[in-house]
mmCIF file of C-alpha atoms in Angstrom:
data_model
loop_
_atom_site.group_PDB
_atom_site.id
_atom_site.type_symbol
_atom_site.label_atom_id
_atom_site.label_comp_id
_atom_site.label_asym_id
_atom_site.label_seq_id
_atom_site.Cartn_x
_atom_site.Cartn_y
_atom_site.Cartn_z
ATOM 1 C CA MET A 1 31.698 -13.591 -28.881
ATOM 2 C CA SER A 2 31.504 -16.350 -26.246
ATOM 3 C CA GLU A 3 28.376 -18.366 -25.598
ATOM 4 C CA SER A 4 28.135 -17.022 -22.059
ATOM 5 C CA SER A 5 28.232 -13.423 -23.320
ATOM 6 C CA VAL A 6 25.417 -14.115 -25.776
ATOM 7 C CA GLU A 7 23.367 -15.744 -23.038
ATOM 8 C CA MET A 8 23.894 -12.779 -20.721
ATOM 9 C CA LYS A 9 22.764 -10.365 -23.424
ATOM 10 C CA GLU A 10 19.655 -12.445 -24.077
ATOM 11 C CA GLN A 11 18.827 -12.499 -20.372
ATOM 12 C CA LYS A 12 19.257 -8.730 -20.167
ATOM 13 C CA SER A 13 17.011 -8.229 -23.222
ATOM 14 C CA ARG A 14 14.273 -10.404 -21.707
ATOM 15 C CA LYS A 15 14.533 -8.506 -18.429
ATOM 16 C CA VAL A 16 14.311 -5.101 -20.113
ATOM 17 C CA ALA A 17 11.377 -6.245 -22.291
ATOM 18 C CA ALA A 18 9.463 -7.456 -19.222
ATOM 19 C CA ALA A 19 10.167 -4.195 -17.370
ATOM 20 C CA LEU A 20 8.991 -2.128 -20.341
ATOM 21 C CA LYS A 21 5.738 -4.119 -20.543
ATOM 22 C CA ALA A 22 5.113 -3.442 -16.859
ATOM 23 C CA GLN A 23 5.917 0.230 -17.331
ATOM 24 C CA GLN A 24 3.572 0.512 -20.324
ATOM 25 C CA TRP A 25 0.719 -1.080 -18.348
ATOM 26 C CA PHE A 26 1.118 0.964 -15.172
ATOM 27 C CA THR A 27 1.523 4.277 -17.014
ATOM 28 C CA HIS A 28 -1.298 3.750 -19.529
ATOM 29 C CA PRO A 29 -4.560 5.413 -18.365
ATOM 30 C CA VAL A 30 -6.476 2.124 -18.571
ATOM 31 C CA GLY A 31 -3.785 0.072 -16.856
ATOM 32 C CA LEU A 32 -3.264 2.708 -14.175
ATOM 33 C CA THR A 33 -6.996 3.043 -13.459
ATOM 34 C CA VAL A 34 -7.654 -0.714 -13.384
ATOM 35 C CA SER A 35 -4.666 -1.340 -11.114
ATOM 36 C CA ALA A 36 -5.520 1.555 -8.773
ATOM 37 C CA VAL A 37 -9.180 0.553 -8.509
ATOM 38 C CA MET A 38 -8.259 -3.084 -7.811
ATOM 39 C CA THR A 39 -5.777 -1.988 -5.140
ATOM 40 C CA THR A 40 -8.164 0.376 -3.370
ATOM 41 C CA LEU A 41 -10.992 -2.170 -3.536
ATOM 42 C CA LEU A 42 -8.771 -4.719 -1.808
ATOM 43 C CA TRP A 43 -7.654 -2.209 0.825
ATOM 44 C CA GLY A 44 -11.222 -0.979 1.318
ATOM 45 C CA SER A 45 -12.352 -4.532 2.027
ATOM 46 C CA ALA A 46 -9.682 -4.851 4.748
ATOM 47 C CA MET A 47 -11.621 -2.696 7.237
ATOM 48 C CA PRO A 48 -14.742 -4.883 7.493
ATOM 49 C CA ALA A 49 -12.625 -8.037 7.147
ATOM 50 C CA VAL A 50 -10.475 -7.101 10.149
ATOM 51 C CA LYS A 51 -13.588 -6.193 12.159
ATOM 52 C CA ILE A 52 -15.097 -9.588 11.316
ATOM 53 C CA GLY A 53 -11.826 -11.203 12.350
ATOM 54 C CA TYR A 54 -11.983 -9.438 15.724
ATOM 55 C CA GLU A 55 -15.497 -10.770 16.244
ATOM 56 C CA LYS A 56 -14.781 -14.358 15.159
ATOM 57 C CA LEU A 57 -11.553 -14.595 17.177
ATOM 58 C CA GLN A 58 -13.140 -12.781 20.142
ATOM 59 C CA ILE A 59 -10.562 -10.000 20.201
ATOM 60 C CA GLY A 60 -11.854 -7.128 22.345
ATOM 61 C CA THR A 61 -11.062 -3.422 22.077
ATOM 62 C CA GLY A 62 -8.700 -3.621 25.052
ATOM 63 C CA GLN A 63 -6.764 -6.654 23.804
ATOM 64 C CA THR A 64 -4.038 -4.667 22.087
ATOM 65 C CA PHE A 65 -1.390 -7.395 22.083
ATOM 66 C CA GLU A 66 -3.811 -9.926 20.587
ATOM 67 C CA GLN A 67 -4.577 -7.404 17.850
ATOM 68 C CA TRP A 68 -0.872 -7.106 17.053
ATOM 69 C CA VAL A 69 -0.460 -10.893 16.935
ATOM 70 C CA PHE A 70 -3.391 -11.059 14.495
ATOM 71 C CA ALA A 71 -1.738 -8.351 12.377
ATOM 72 C CA GLY A 72 1.586 -10.191 12.578
ATOM 73 C CA TYR A 73 0.023 -13.414 11.270
ATOM 74 C CA ARG A 74 -1.522 -11.475 8.385
ATOM 75 C CA PHE A 75 1.602 -9.683 7.193
ATOM 76 C CA THR A 76 4.010 -12.538 7.766
ATOM 77 C CA LEU A 77 1.803 -14.743 5.602
ATOM 78 C CA ALA A 78 1.403 -11.931 3.048
ATOM 79 C CA GLY A 79 5.172 -11.501 2.882
ATOM 80 C CA ILE A 80 5.666 -15.225 2.302
ATOM 81 C CA MET A 81 3.031 -15.159 -0.461
ATOM 82 C CA LEU A 82 4.716 -12.255 -2.225
ATOM 83 C CA VAL A 83 8.246 -13.658 -1.865
ATOM 84 C CA ILE A 84 7.100 -16.919 -3.473
ATOM 85 C CA PHE A 85 5.158 -15.104 -6.200
ATOM 86 C CA ALA A 86 8.091 -12.812 -7.015
ATOM 87 C CA SER A 87 10.393 -15.811 -7.261
ATOM 88 C CA VAL A 88 8.014 -17.644 -9.613
ATOM 89 C CA VAL A 89 7.570 -14.572 -11.826
ATOM 90 C CA GLU A 90 11.287 -13.905 -12.088
ATOM 91 C CA ARG A 91 12.064 -17.535 -12.835
ATOM 92 C CA ALA A 92 9.470 -17.469 -15.600
ATOM 93 C CA VAL A 93 10.953 -14.278 -17.061
ATOM 94 C CA HIS A 94 14.427 -15.773 -17.066
ATOM 95 C CA LYS A 95 13.177 -19.177 -18.258
ATOM 96 C CA GLY A 96 14.481 -21.179 -15.370
ATOM 97 C CA ASP A 97 17.684 -19.194 -14.931
ATOM 98 C CA ARG A 98 18.485 -18.403 -11.299
ATOM 99 C CA ALA A 99 19.032 -14.735 -12.135
ATOM 100 C CA ASP A 100 15.782 -13.805 -10.388
ATOM 101 C CA ALA A 101 14.823 -10.643 -8.515
ATOM 102 C CA GLY A 102 17.520 -11.237 -5.923
ATOM 103 C CA SER A 103 20.270 -11.675 -8.497
ATOM 104 C CA THR A 104 19.267 -8.395 -10.129
ATOM 105 C CA ILE A 105 20.291 -6.766 -6.894
ATOM 106 C CA ARG A 106 23.419 -8.868 -6.538
ATOM 107 C CA LYS A 107 24.756 -7.429 -9.807
ATOM 108 C CA ARG A 108 24.761 -4.025 -8.161
ATOM 109 C CA THR A 109 24.933 -4.793 -4.482
ATOM 110 C CA SER A 110 24.631 -8.087 -2.667
ATOM 111 C CA VAL A 111 21.248 -8.831 -1.064
ATOM 112 C CA LYS A 112 23.242 -9.922 1.954
ATOM 113 C CA SER A 113 24.911 -6.538 2.238
ATOM 114 C CA GLY A 114 24.110 -4.494 5.294
ATOM 115 C CA SER A 115 23.043 -1.458 3.277
ATOM 116 C CA THR A 116 20.419 -3.353 1.274
ATOM 117 C CA TRP A 117 18.853 -5.034 4.285
ATOM 118 C CA PHE A 118 18.948 -1.773 6.225
ATOM 119 C CA ARG A 119 16.847 -0.176 3.459
ATOM 120 C CA VAL A 120 14.406 -3.098 3.481
ATOM 121 C CA SER A 121 14.176 -3.004 7.291
ATOM 122 C CA ARG A 122 13.623 0.764 7.287
ATOM 123 C CA LEU A 123 10.724 0.384 4.863
ATOM 124 C CA ALA A 124 9.319 -2.524 6.887
ATOM 125 C CA ALA A 125 9.435 -0.423 10.064
ATOM 126 C CA VAL A 126 7.364 2.345 8.475
ATOM 127 C CA GLN A 127 5.095 0.789 5.812
ATOM 128 C CA THR A 128 4.119 -2.351 7.748
ATOM 129 C CA PHE A 129 5.162 -2.246 11.418
ATOM 130 C CA MET A 130 4.288 1.306 12.502
ATOM 131 C CA GLN A 131 1.385 1.744 10.083
ATOM 132 C CA TYR A 132 -0.420 -1.369 11.274
ATOM 133 C CA LEU A 133 0.650 -1.107 14.894
ATOM 134 C CA CYS A 134 -1.529 2.030 14.946
ATOM 135 C CA PHE A 135 -4.138 0.763 12.480
ATOM 136 C CA TYR A 136 -5.217 -2.327 14.425
ATOM 137 C CA ILE A 137 -5.640 -0.358 17.652
ATOM 138 C CA GLY A 138 -7.532 2.410 15.875
ATOM 139 C CA LEU A 139 -9.887 0.080 14.048
ATOM 140 C CA SER A 140 -10.747 -1.792 17.247
ATOM 141 C CA LEU A 141 -11.904 1.526 18.754
ATOM 142 C CA SER A 142 -13.759 2.786 15.655
ATOM 143 C CA THR A 143 -16.351 1.583 13.191
ATOM 144 C CA GLY A 144 -15.368 0.069 9.857
ATOM 145 C CA MET A 145 -16.747 3.152 8.097
ATOM 146 C CA GLN A 146 -14.700 5.543 10.233
ATOM 147 C CA GLY A 147 -11.584 3.488 9.608
ATOM 148 C CA ALA A 148 -12.204 3.444 5.873
ATOM 149 C CA ILE A 149 -12.748 7.178 5.506
ATOM 150 C CA ILE A 150 -9.963 8.300 7.827
ATOM 151 C CA SER A 151 -7.584 6.080 5.865
ATOM 152 C CA GLY A 152 -8.113 8.514 3.004
ATOM 153 C CA ALA A 153 -5.735 10.825 4.860
ATOM 154 C CA THR A 154 -2.925 8.628 3.516
ATOM 155 C CA CYS A 155 -3.292 10.536 0.265
ATOM 156 C CA PHE A 156 -2.580 13.887 1.919
ATOM 157 C CA PHE A 157 0.432 12.686 3.847
ATOM 158 C CA GLN A 158 1.801 10.907 0.787
ATOM 159 C CA MET A 159 1.646 14.054 -1.340
ATOM 160 C CA VAL A 160 3.142 16.260 1.396
ATOM 161 C CA VAL A 161 6.032 13.863 2.038
ATOM 162 C CA ALA A 162 6.678 13.545 -1.709
ATOM 163 C CA ARG A 163 6.847 17.334 -1.995
ATOM 164 C CA PHE A 164 9.613 17.516 0.615
ATOM 165 C CA ILE A 165 11.598 14.682 -0.996
ATOM 166 C CA ASP A 166 11.127 15.540 -4.687
ATOM 167 C CA SER A 167 11.026 19.181 -5.799
ATOM 168 C CA SER A 168 9.215 18.180 -9.018
ATOM 169 C CA GLU A 169 6.172 17.120 -6.962
ATOM 170 C CA ARG A 170 4.704 20.624 -6.862
ATOM 171 C CA PHE A 171 1.389 21.584 -5.276
ATOM 172 C CA THR A 172 -0.713 22.958 -8.096
ATOM 173 C CA ARG A 173 -4.010 24.762 -7.600
ATOM 174 C CA ARG A 174 -5.931 21.612 -8.551
ATOM 175 C CA LYS A 175 -3.969 19.477 -6.097
ATOM 176 C CA THR A 176 -4.525 21.994 -3.326
ATOM 177 C CA VAL A 177 -8.284 22.183 -3.946
ATOM 178 C CA GLY A 178 -8.482 18.392 -4.155
ATOM 179 C CA LEU A 179 -6.585 17.962 -0.906
ATOM 180 C CA LEU A 180 -8.805 20.494 0.867
ATOM 181 C CA LEU A 181 -11.913 18.670 -0.324
ATOM 182 C CA GLY A 182 -10.501 15.348 0.805
ATOM 183 C CA PHE A 183 -9.448 16.696 4.181
ATOM 184 C CA ALA A 184 -12.936 18.138 4.603
ATOM 185 C CA GLY A 185 -14.355 14.671 4.019
ATOM 186 C CA VAL A 186 -12.028 13.146 6.605
ATOM 187 C CA ALA A 187 -12.896 15.925 9.074
ATOM 188 C CA VAL A 188 -16.646 15.406 8.611
ATOM 189 C CA VAL A 189 -16.535 11.690 9.379
ATOM 190 C CA THR A 190 -14.012 12.136 12.205
ATOM 191 C CA LEU A 191 -15.698 15.019 14.029
ATOM 192 C CA THR A 192 -19.319 13.904 13.699
ATOM 193 C CA GLN A 193 -21.364 11.074 15.066
ATOM 194 C CA GLY A 194 -25.107 11.209 14.706
ATOM 195 C CA GLY A 195 -24.951 15.010 14.599
ATOM 196 C CA PHE A 196 -22.314 17.647 14.130
ATOM 197 C CA HIS A 197 -20.247 17.734 17.286
ATOM 198 C CA VAL A 198 -16.563 17.247 18.005
ATOM 199 C CA LYS A 199 -15.552 13.719 18.987
ATOM 200 C CA LEU A 200 -11.907 12.958 18.253
ATOM 201 C CA GLY A 201 -11.123 9.787 20.152
ATOM 202 C CA LEU A 202 -8.050 7.600 20.606
ATOM 203 C CA GLY A 203 -9.211 5.345 17.787
ATOM 204 C CA ASP A 204 -9.381 8.272 15.360
ATOM 205 C CA ILE A 205 -5.933 9.503 16.411
ATOM 206 C CA CYS A 206 -4.432 6.030 15.900
ATOM 207 C CA LEU A 207 -6.029 5.762 12.446
ATOM 208 C CA ILE A 208 -4.667 9.186 11.470
ATOM 209 C CA LEU A 209 -1.192 8.155 12.661
ATOM 210 C CA SER A 210 -1.562 4.958 10.640
ATOM 211 C CA ALA A 211 -2.380 7.044 7.560
ATOM 212 C CA LEU A 212 0.691 9.207 8.238
ATOM 213 C CA PHE A 213 3.009 6.203 8.387
ATOM 214 C CA GLY A 214 1.275 4.765 5.321
ATOM 215 C CA GLY A 215 1.931 7.928 3.323
ATOM 216 C CA ILE A 216 5.584 8.046 4.382
ATOM 217 C CA GLY A 217 5.975 4.337 3.625
ATOM 218 C CA ASN A 218 4.498 4.647 0.131
ATOM 219 C CA VAL A 219 6.880 7.452 -0.819
ATOM 220 C CA LEU A 220 9.822 5.603 0.732
ATOM 221 C CA ALA A 221 8.893 2.472 -1.262
ATOM 222 C CA LYS A 222 8.894 4.539 -4.462
ATOM 223 C CA HIS A 223 12.354 5.857 -3.594
ATOM 224 C CA GLU A 224 13.758 2.394 -2.820
ATOM 225 C CA SER A 225 12.241 0.829 -5.961
ATOM 226 C CA ARG A 226 14.510 2.945 -8.145
ATOM 227 C CA ASP A 227 17.205 0.306 -7.773
ATOM 228 C CA LEU A 228 15.530 -2.563 -5.886
ATOM 229 C CA PRO A 229 12.963 -4.837 -7.621
ATOM 230 C CA VAL A 230 9.467 -3.892 -6.425
ATOM 231 C CA LEU A 231 8.108 -7.371 -5.649
ATOM 232 C CA TRP A 232 11.375 -8.470 -4.028
ATOM 233 C CA LEU A 233 11.361 -5.345 -1.874
ATOM 234 C CA THR A 234 7.656 -5.439 -0.979
ATOM 235 C CA GLY A 235 7.586 -9.127 -0.058
ATOM 236 C CA ARG A 236 10.558 -8.921 2.246
ATOM 237 C CA GLN A 237 9.527 -5.705 3.946
ATOM 238 C CA MET A 238 6.082 -7.168 4.684
ATOM 239 C CA LEU A 239 7.662 -10.352 6.030
ATOM 240 C CA LEU A 240 9.975 -8.403 8.344
ATOM 241 C CA GLY A 241 7.187 -6.060 9.439
ATOM 242 C CA GLY A 242 4.843 -8.975 10.127
ATOM 243 C CA ILE A 243 7.452 -10.754 12.238
ATOM 244 C CA GLY A 244 7.993 -7.522 14.165
ATOM 245 C CA LEU A 245 4.265 -7.208 14.892
ATOM 246 C CA MET A 246 4.144 -10.822 16.086
ATOM 247 C CA ILE A 247 7.130 -10.333 18.384
ATOM 248 C CA VAL A 248 5.572 -7.260 20.009
ATOM 249 C CA GLY A 249 2.190 -8.974 20.391
ATOM 250 C CA THR A 250 3.516 -12.211 21.852
ATOM 251 C CA VAL A 251 5.104 -10.342 24.769
ATOM 252 C CA LYS A 252 1.772 -10.576 26.622
ATOM 253 C CA ALA A 253 -0.595 -12.501 24.354
ATOM 254 C CA GLY A 254 1.624 -15.462 23.496
ATOM 255 C CA ILE A 255 2.203 -16.868 20.024
ATOM 256 C CA THR A 256 -1.134 -18.726 19.740
ATOM 257 C CA PRO A 257 -3.820 -16.800 21.647
ATOM 258 C CA PHE A 258 -6.658 -17.755 19.265
ATOM 259 C CA GLN A 259 -8.897 -20.739 18.598
ATOM 260 C CA TRP A 260 -8.821 -21.272 14.846
ATOM 261 C CA GLU A 261 -11.622 -22.667 12.700
ATOM 262 C CA LEU A 262 -11.840 -23.062 8.934
ATOM 263 C CA GLU A 263 -13.772 -19.787 8.594
ATOM 264 C CA THR A 264 -11.188 -17.743 10.497
ATOM 265 C CA MET A 265 -8.286 -19.407 8.676
ATOM 266 C CA LEU A 266 -9.872 -18.509 5.322
ATOM 267 C CA LEU A 267 -10.419 -14.955 6.554
ATOM 268 C CA LEU A 268 -6.745 -14.679 7.558
ATOM 269 C CA ALA A 269 -5.712 -16.051 4.165
ATOM 270 C CA TYR A 270 -7.862 -13.415 2.440
ATOM 271 C CA LEU A 271 -6.391 -10.607 4.548
ATOM 272 C CA ALA A 272 -2.891 -11.827 3.708
ATOM 273 C CA PHE A 273 -3.757 -12.038 0.011
ATOM 274 C CA LEU A 274 -5.236 -8.536 -0.149
ATOM 275 C CA SER A 275 -2.130 -7.170 1.571
ATOM 276 C CA ALA A 276 0.275 -8.944 -0.777
ATOM 277 C CA ALA A 277 -1.692 -8.058 -3.908
ATOM 278 C CA GLY A 278 -2.554 -4.534 -2.769
ATOM 279 C CA PHE A 279 0.946 -3.464 -1.744
ATOM 280 C CA GLY A 280 2.518 -5.243 -4.713
ATOM 281 C CA LEU A 281 0.250 -3.414 -7.158
ATOM 282 C CA TRP A 282 0.456 -0.044 -5.427
ATOM 283 C CA ASN A 283 4.244 -0.068 -5.192
ATOM 284 C CA MET A 284 4.372 -0.863 -8.920
ATOM 285 C CA ILE A 285 2.017 2.062 -9.591
ATOM 286 C CA MET A 286 4.182 4.349 -7.469
ATOM 287 C CA LYS A 287 7.364 3.209 -9.205
ATOM 288 C CA TYR A 288 6.224 4.264 -12.682
ATOM 289 C CA ASN A 289 4.101 7.352 -11.927
ATOM 290 C CA ALA A 290 4.431 10.729 -10.264
ATOM 291 C CA VAL A 291 3.094 10.719 -6.700
ATOM 292 C CA GLY A 292 0.742 13.642 -7.323
ATOM 293 C CA LYS A 293 -0.855 11.889 -10.278
ATOM 294 C CA VAL A 294 -1.829 8.691 -8.456
ATOM 295 C CA SER A 295 -2.272 9.705 -4.812
ATOM 296 C CA MET A 296 -5.873 10.826 -5.169
ATOM 297 C CA TYR A 297 -6.870 7.277 -6.116
ATOM 298 C CA LEU A 298 -6.340 6.436 -2.442
ATOM 299 C CA PHE A 299 -9.559 8.314 -1.739
ATOM 300 C CA LEU A 300 -11.362 5.344 -3.312
ATOM 301 C CA ILE A 301 -10.453 3.331 -0.195
ATOM 302 C CA PRO A 302 -13.106 5.180 1.874
ATOM 303 C CA VAL A 303 -15.672 4.718 -0.887
ATOM 304 C CA PHE A 304 -15.197 0.952 -1.052
ATOM 305 C CA GLY A 305 -14.625 0.610 2.685
ATOM 306 C CA VAL A 306 -17.823 2.402 3.664
ATOM 307 C CA PHE A 307 -20.083 0.478 1.334
ATOM 308 C CA LEU A 308 -18.525 -2.859 2.246
ATOM 309 C CA SER A 309 -18.895 -2.006 5.941
ATOM 310 C CA VAL A 310 -22.581 -1.312 5.367
ATOM 311 C CA VAL A 311 -23.046 -4.584 3.492
ATOM 312 C CA LEU A 312 -20.864 -6.879 5.627
ATOM 313 C CA LEU A 313 -21.114 -5.301 9.083
ATOM 314 C CA GLY A 314 -24.572 -3.749 8.904
ATOM 315 C CA GLU A 315 -23.237 -0.359 9.971
ATOM 316 C CA HIS A 316 -25.483 2.676 9.693
ATOM 317 C CA PHE A 317 -25.039 4.926 6.665
ATOM 318 C CA ASN A 318 -26.008 8.444 7.772
ATOM 319 C CA GLU A 319 -26.096 11.804 6.027
ATOM 320 C CA TRP A 320 -22.689 12.848 7.388
ATOM 321 C CA THR A 321 -21.070 9.726 5.955
ATOM 322 C CA LEU A 322 -22.615 10.492 2.581
ATOM 323 C CA ALA A 323 -21.347 14.089 2.758
ATOM 324 C CA ALA A 324 -17.838 12.842 3.560
ATOM 325 C CA LEU A 325 -17.876 10.447 0.620
ATOM 326 C CA LEU A 326 -19.045 13.146 -1.788
ATOM 327 C CA LEU A 327 -16.225 15.413 -0.642
ATOM 328 C CA VAL A 328 -13.471 12.813 -1.095
ATOM 329 C CA VAL A 329 -14.820 11.775 -4.512
ATOM 330 C CA ALA A 330 -14.902 15.445 -5.530
ATOM 331 C CA GLY A 331 -11.243 15.664 -4.527
ATOM 332 C CA ILE A 332 -10.375 12.781 -6.874
ATOM 333 C CA VAL A 333 -12.208 14.413 -9.762
ATOM 334 C CA VAL A 334 -10.599 17.821 -9.250
ATOM 335 C CA VAL A 335 -7.036 16.517 -9.056
ATOM 336 C CA ASN A 336 -7.383 14.169 -12.020
ATOM 337 C CA ARG A 337 -8.906 16.786 -14.333
ATOM 338 C CA THR A 338 -5.430 17.780 -15.444
ATOM 339 C CA PRO A 339 -4.951 19.474 -18.834
ATOM 340 C CA ALA A 340 -4.125 16.952 -21.563
ATOM 341 C CA GLN A 341 -0.871 18.678 -22.438
ATOM 342 C CA ALA A 342 0.334 18.498 -18.846
ATOM 343 C CA ILE A 343 -0.505 14.800 -18.669
ATOM 344 C CA ALA A 344 1.370 14.106 -21.891
ATOM 345 C CA THR A 345 4.431 15.998 -20.665
ATOM 346 C CA ASN A 346 4.374 14.251 -17.295
ATOM 347 C CA ASP A 347 3.990 10.798 -18.852
ATOM 348 C CA LEU A 348 6.876 11.523 -21.221
ATOM 349 C CA ASP A 349 9.093 12.512 -18.294
ATOM 350 C CA VAL A 350 8.134 9.368 -16.336
ATOM 351 C CA THR A 351 8.770 7.181 -19.399
ATOM 352 C CA ARG A 352 12.197 8.736 -19.918
ATOM 353 C CA LYS A 353 13.084 8.220 -16.260
ATOM 354 C CA GLY A 354 11.879 4.608 -16.419
ATOM 355 C CA ALA A 355 13.869 3.922 -19.587
ATOM 356 C CA SER A 356 16.946 5.487 -17.991
ATOM 357 C CA ASN A 357 16.569 3.324 -14.882
ATOM 358 C CA GLN A 358 16.163 0.178 -16.975
ATOM 359 C CA SER A 359 19.242 0.967 -19.024
ATOM 360 C CA VAL A 360 21.213 1.321 -15.806
ATOM 361 C CA SER A 361 19.846 -2.021 -14.600
#
């Protein structure tokens, strides 16, 4: 056997071993819970952080193009962070060999091929561009608490979209009850303000649309990650989506509409970091788990977002907000109280699928 053949086998073994370690972590109850909680905590902190950014950069509710430029800065920087991180990780796995995340794709289809970049661009258009085009407008017209709780609707849309794409993602009685409880929580915070009366404004509609695109994007990312490396895919889709947001925003606002200080630059860096880390972790979670099993964790975003909005923005915590939070938490509990036998069977199926995918790689 030639030396090059031995080296290729060793590289493949290292790659498979690293993938199996990731799979074991993200499918283990502890690893899954820790990763999901970290992700939702980061995403929950985004609502007050963006609101603070609006205040510090003097971005008003009517300055839509400035909001998109701000979003573009955030996701372009996040994409760059994740591209660099993915490259460093892959180089470490391959011990300096240039067969990194990109070369994994090149063995099956060139990263320069039109089909691969079309798939990345499609994901970027949904998971970053459209989701945050709506999100930044909606959040400017709503409170941080409203934004946090309405974002919980991502869970519903994600599970519905997954059901249409994958017949194995069935709606069980527990899932249905959990979704109804979660929707009730979203409805309470959306349709009440100080007392129970209907008030569905433009900001709420934009946030709901953002959640819809987020749910579609998450399921699409899971589909694409079957044969594209997760970090490679996520970094590049965020970079493309961020550039798209900047282009749209600069039409009227220009490329540099803000006066930057150290505080605002650090805030932008944090927003970029939470996006890179959050989407990187969540797409890994989605890759190795059934959508129905992990979606309800997204209801933790309202929990973290509301409390951080109270602490950082001084927003009022009323009885309707508390009722909404109790409903969404109840939804998480109901869905995740799955019989042990069903969990074991599901995990076995996911493990087999993961092992099959790795063997193909």
